[in-house]
CSV table of C-alpha atoms in Angstrom, one decimal:
chain,number,residue,atom,x,y,z
D,11,MET,CA,0.2,-0.2,0.0
D,12,THR,CA,1.6,3.5,-0.9
D,13,SER,CA,2.0,6.0,1.7
D,14,GLN,CA,-0.4,8.3,-0.8
D,15,THR,CA,-3.0,5.8,-0.4
D,16,THR,CA,-2.8,5.7,3.1
D,17,ASP,CA,-2.8,9.3,3.6
D,18,LEU,CA,-5.8,10.0,1.9
D,19,LEU,CA,-7.8,9.2,5.3
D,20,THR,CA,-7.5,10.5,8.6
D,21,ASP,CA,-6.8,7.7,11.3
D,22,ARG,CA,-10.2,8.3,12.6
D,23,ALA,CA,-11.9,8.3,9.4
D,24,ARG,CA,-10.3,4.6,8.7
D,25,VAL,CA,-11.5,3.4,12.3
D,26,ILE,CA,-14.9,4.5,11.1
D,27,ILE,CA,-14.6,2.9,7.8
D,28,GLU,CA,-13.6,-0.6,9.5
D,29,HIS,CA,-16.5,-0.3,12.1
D,30,LEU,CA,-18.3,0.3,9.2
D,31,ALA,CA,-17.4,-2.7,7.4
D,32,LYS,CA,-17.8,-4.9,10.2
D,33,GLY,CA,-21.4,-4.0,9.9
D,34,ASP,CA,-21.8,-1.5,13.1
D,35,ARG,CA,-24.3,0.9,12.5
D,36,ARG,CA,-23.5,4.5,12.2
D,37,ASN,CA,-24.8,5.2,15.5
D,38,GLU,CA,-23.2,2.2,17.0
D,39,THR,CA,-19.8,3.6,15.6
D,40,ALA,CA,-20.7,7.2,16.9
D,41,HIS,CA,-21.2,5.6,20.2
D,42,ILE,CA,-18.5,3.4,20.4
D,43,LEU,CA,-16.3,5.9,18.9
D,44,ASP,CA,-17.4,8.4,21.7
D,45,ILE,CA,-17.8,11.2,18.6
D,46,SER,CA,-21.0,12.8,17.7
D,47,ARG,CA,-23.3,11.5,14.9
D,48,SER,CA,-22.7,14.8,12.8
D,49,SER,CA,-18.7,14.6,13.5
D,50,LEU,CA,-19.3,10.8,12.1
D,51,ARG,CA,-21.3,12.1,9.0
D,52,ARG,CA,-18.6,15.1,8.6
D,53,GLU,CA,-15.8,12.2,8.8
D,54,ILE,CA,-17.4,10.0,6.0
D,55,ALA,CA,-18.3,13.0,3.4
D,56,THR,CA,-14.7,13.9,3.7
D,57,ALA,CA,-13.4,10.6,3.5
D,58,CYS,CA,-15.8,9.8,0.6
D,59,ARG,CA,-14.3,13.3,-1.5
D,60,LYS,CA,-10.6,12.3,-0.6
D,61,LEU,CA,-11.8,9.2,-2.5
D,62,ASN,CA,-13.9,11.2,-4.9
D,63,ILE,CA,-16.7,8.8,-4.7
D,64,PRO,CA,-20.7,9.4,-3.7
D,65,VAL,CA,-20.9,10.4,-0.3
D,66,ARG,CA,-22.2,7.5,1.2
D,67,SER,CA,-21.4,5.3,3.9
D,68,THR,CA,-21.7,1.8,1.7
D,69,ALA,CA,-19.3,3.5,-1.4
D,70,ALA,CA,-16.7,4.2,1.2
D,71,VAL,CA,-15.9,1.1,2.8
D,72,ASN,CA,-16.0,-0.6,-1.1
D,73,SER,CA,-13.5,2.4,-1.8
D,74,ALA,CA,-11.4,2.0,1.3
D,75,ILE,CA,-11.3,-2.0,0.9
D,76,SER,CA,-10.9,-2.1,-2.9
D,77,LYS,CA,-7.9,0.2,-2.6
D,78,GLY,CA,-6.2,-1.6,0.5
D,79,ILE,CA,-6.8,1.1,2.8
D,80,ILE,CA,-8.6,-1.5,5.1
D,81,THR,CA,-8.2,-5.4,4.7
D,82,LEU,CA,-10.2,-7.9,5.7
D,83,PRO,CA,-9.6,-11.8,6.3
D,84,PRO,CA,-10.6,-14.0,3.3
D,85,GLY,CA,-14.1,-15.2,3.9
D,86,ASP,CA,-16.0,-18.8,2.9
D,87,PRO,CA,-17.6,-18.7,-0.6
D,88,VAL,CA,-21.1,-18.1,-1.3
D,89,ASP,CA,-23.4,-18.5,-4.3
D,90,LEU,CA,-25.7,-15.4,-5.5
D,91,THR,CA,-27.2,-15.1,-8.8
D,92,LYS,CA,-25.9,-13.0,-12.0
D,93,VAL,CA,-28.8,-10.4,-10.9
D,94,GLN,CA,-27.6,-10.7,-7.3
D,95,ILE,CA,-23.7,-10.2,-7.9
D,96,ASP,CA,-24.8,-6.9,-10.1
D,97,VAL,CA,-26.9,-5.7,-7.6
D,98,LEU,CA,-23.8,-5.9,-5.3
D,99,ARG,CA,-21.4,-4.2,-7.2
D,100,LEU,CA,-24.0,-1.5,-8.1
D,101,LEU,CA,-24.0,-1.0,-4.2
D,102,ALA,CA,-20.7,-1.2,-3.9
D,103,ALA,CA,-20.2,1.9,-6.3
D,104,GLY,CA,-22.2,3.9,-4.3
D,105,HIS,CA,-25.8,3.8,-6.0
D,106,ASP,CA,-29.2,3.4,-3.8
D,107,THR,CA,-32.2,1.6,-4.7
D,108,PRO,CA,-34.1,3.9,-7.0
D,109,GLU,CA,-30.5,3.9,-9.2
D,110,ILE,CA,-30.3,0.4,-9.6
D,111,ALA,CA,-34.0,0.4,-10.3
D,112,ALA,CA,-33.8,2.7,-13.3
D,113,MET,CA,-30.8,1.2,-14.6
D,114,TYR,CA,-32.5,-2.0,-14.6
D,115,GLY,CA,-35.8,-1.1,-15.5
D,116,ILE,CA,-37.7,-3.0,-12.4
D,117,ALA,CA,-39.5,-1.8,-9.6
D,118,THR,CA,-37.4,-0.9,-6.3
D,119,ASN,CA,-39.4,-3.1,-4.6
D,120,THR,CA,-37.4,-5.8,-6.9
D,121,VAL,CA,-34.2,-4.5,-5.9
D,122,LYS,CA,-35.1,-4.1,-2.1
D,123,TYR,CA,-36.1,-7.9,-2.5
D,124,HIS,CA,-32.5,-8.9,-4.1
D,125,VAL,CA,-30.9,-6.9,-1.5
D,126,GLY,CA,-32.1,-8.7,1.4
D,127,ARG,CA,-31.8,-12.0,-0.7
D,128,ILE,CA,-27.8,-10.8,-1.0
D,129,MET,CA,-28.1,-9.9,2.8
D,130,ARG,CA,-29.3,-13.2,3.9
D,131,ALA,CA,-27.0,-15.5,1.8
D,132,LEU,CA,-23.8,-13.2,3.4
D,133,GLY,CA,-25.1,-13.0,6.6
D,134,ALA,CA,-24.8,-9.4,6.4
D,135,LYS,CA,-26.2,-6.8,8.8
D,136,ASN,CA,-26.6,-4.0,6.6
D,137,ARG,CA,-25.6,-2.7,2.9
D,138,ALA,CA,-21.7,-1.7,4.0
D,139,HIS,CA,-21.4,-4.6,5.8
D,140,ALA,CA,-22.5,-6.4,2.8
D,141,VAL,CA,-20.3,-5.0,0.6
D,142,ALA,CA,-17.5,-6.1,3.1
D,143,LEU,CA,-18.2,-9.4,2.9
D,144,GLY,CA,-18.7,-9.3,-1.2
D,145,TRP,CA,-15.0,-8.3,-0.8
D,146,GLN,CA,-14.1,-11.1,1.8
D,147,ARG,CA,-15.6,-13.8,0.0
D,148,GLY,CA,-14.0,-12.8,-3.7
D,149,ILE,CA,-17.5,-11.6,-4.7
D,150,LEU,CA,-16.6,-8.2,-5.7
D,151,GLY,CA,-13.1,-9.4,-7.0
D,152,PRO,CA,-9.4,-8.9,-5.2
D,153,PRO,CA,-8.5,-5.8,-3.7
D,154,GLU,CA,-6.0,-3.6,-6.1
D,155,LYS,CA,-2.4,-4.7,-5.1
D,156,PRO,CA,-0.1,-2.1,-4.0
D,157,PRO,CA,3.2,-1.3,-5.7
D,158,SER,CA,5.6,-3.6,-4.6
D,159,SER,CA,8.6,-2.3,-3.2
D,160,SER,CA,10.9,-5.1,-4.1
D,161,ALA,CA,9.9,-5.1,-8.0
D,162,PRO,CA,12.5,-3.9,-10.2
D,163,ALA,CA,12.3,-0.1,-11.3
D,164,ALA,CA,11.3,0.6,-14.7
D,165,PRO,CA,14.2,1.7,-16.9
D,166,PRO,CA,14.3,5.7,-17.6
D,167,ALA,CA,12.3,6.9,-21.0
D,168,GLY,CA,14.7,8.2,-23.5
């Protein structure tokens, strides 16, 4: 992990996102960390702006995991349908239920149904937790690999 990647987030923002990835709700996280809910929302919003993603907890968890800012131990694989995997990827990208419904041309209740099935299959507590478990179980792919310091440097151009 490059220092540029890890320096994007404050230590407090990283801890907040780690709690959200474990399935803690924002209110629980604020209570555990002894900060106000408004401070927690500000930290998430600032982190999302620095990561250049939509200001949503789920998007923050997804980006932090995919960029290697936080890591998760491997998890057991789980079977999801193609539609469920697509919905999980859209959740990970920060899309909400109405946006996903519009993309697929389906009712919002159908999206909610798929999200519920995803959460039950993964054993997730909420959407952010579902995204974290999607990464942990390899459904969303492997996180980005940071450049290795032992790899040979590219030869200079020219």
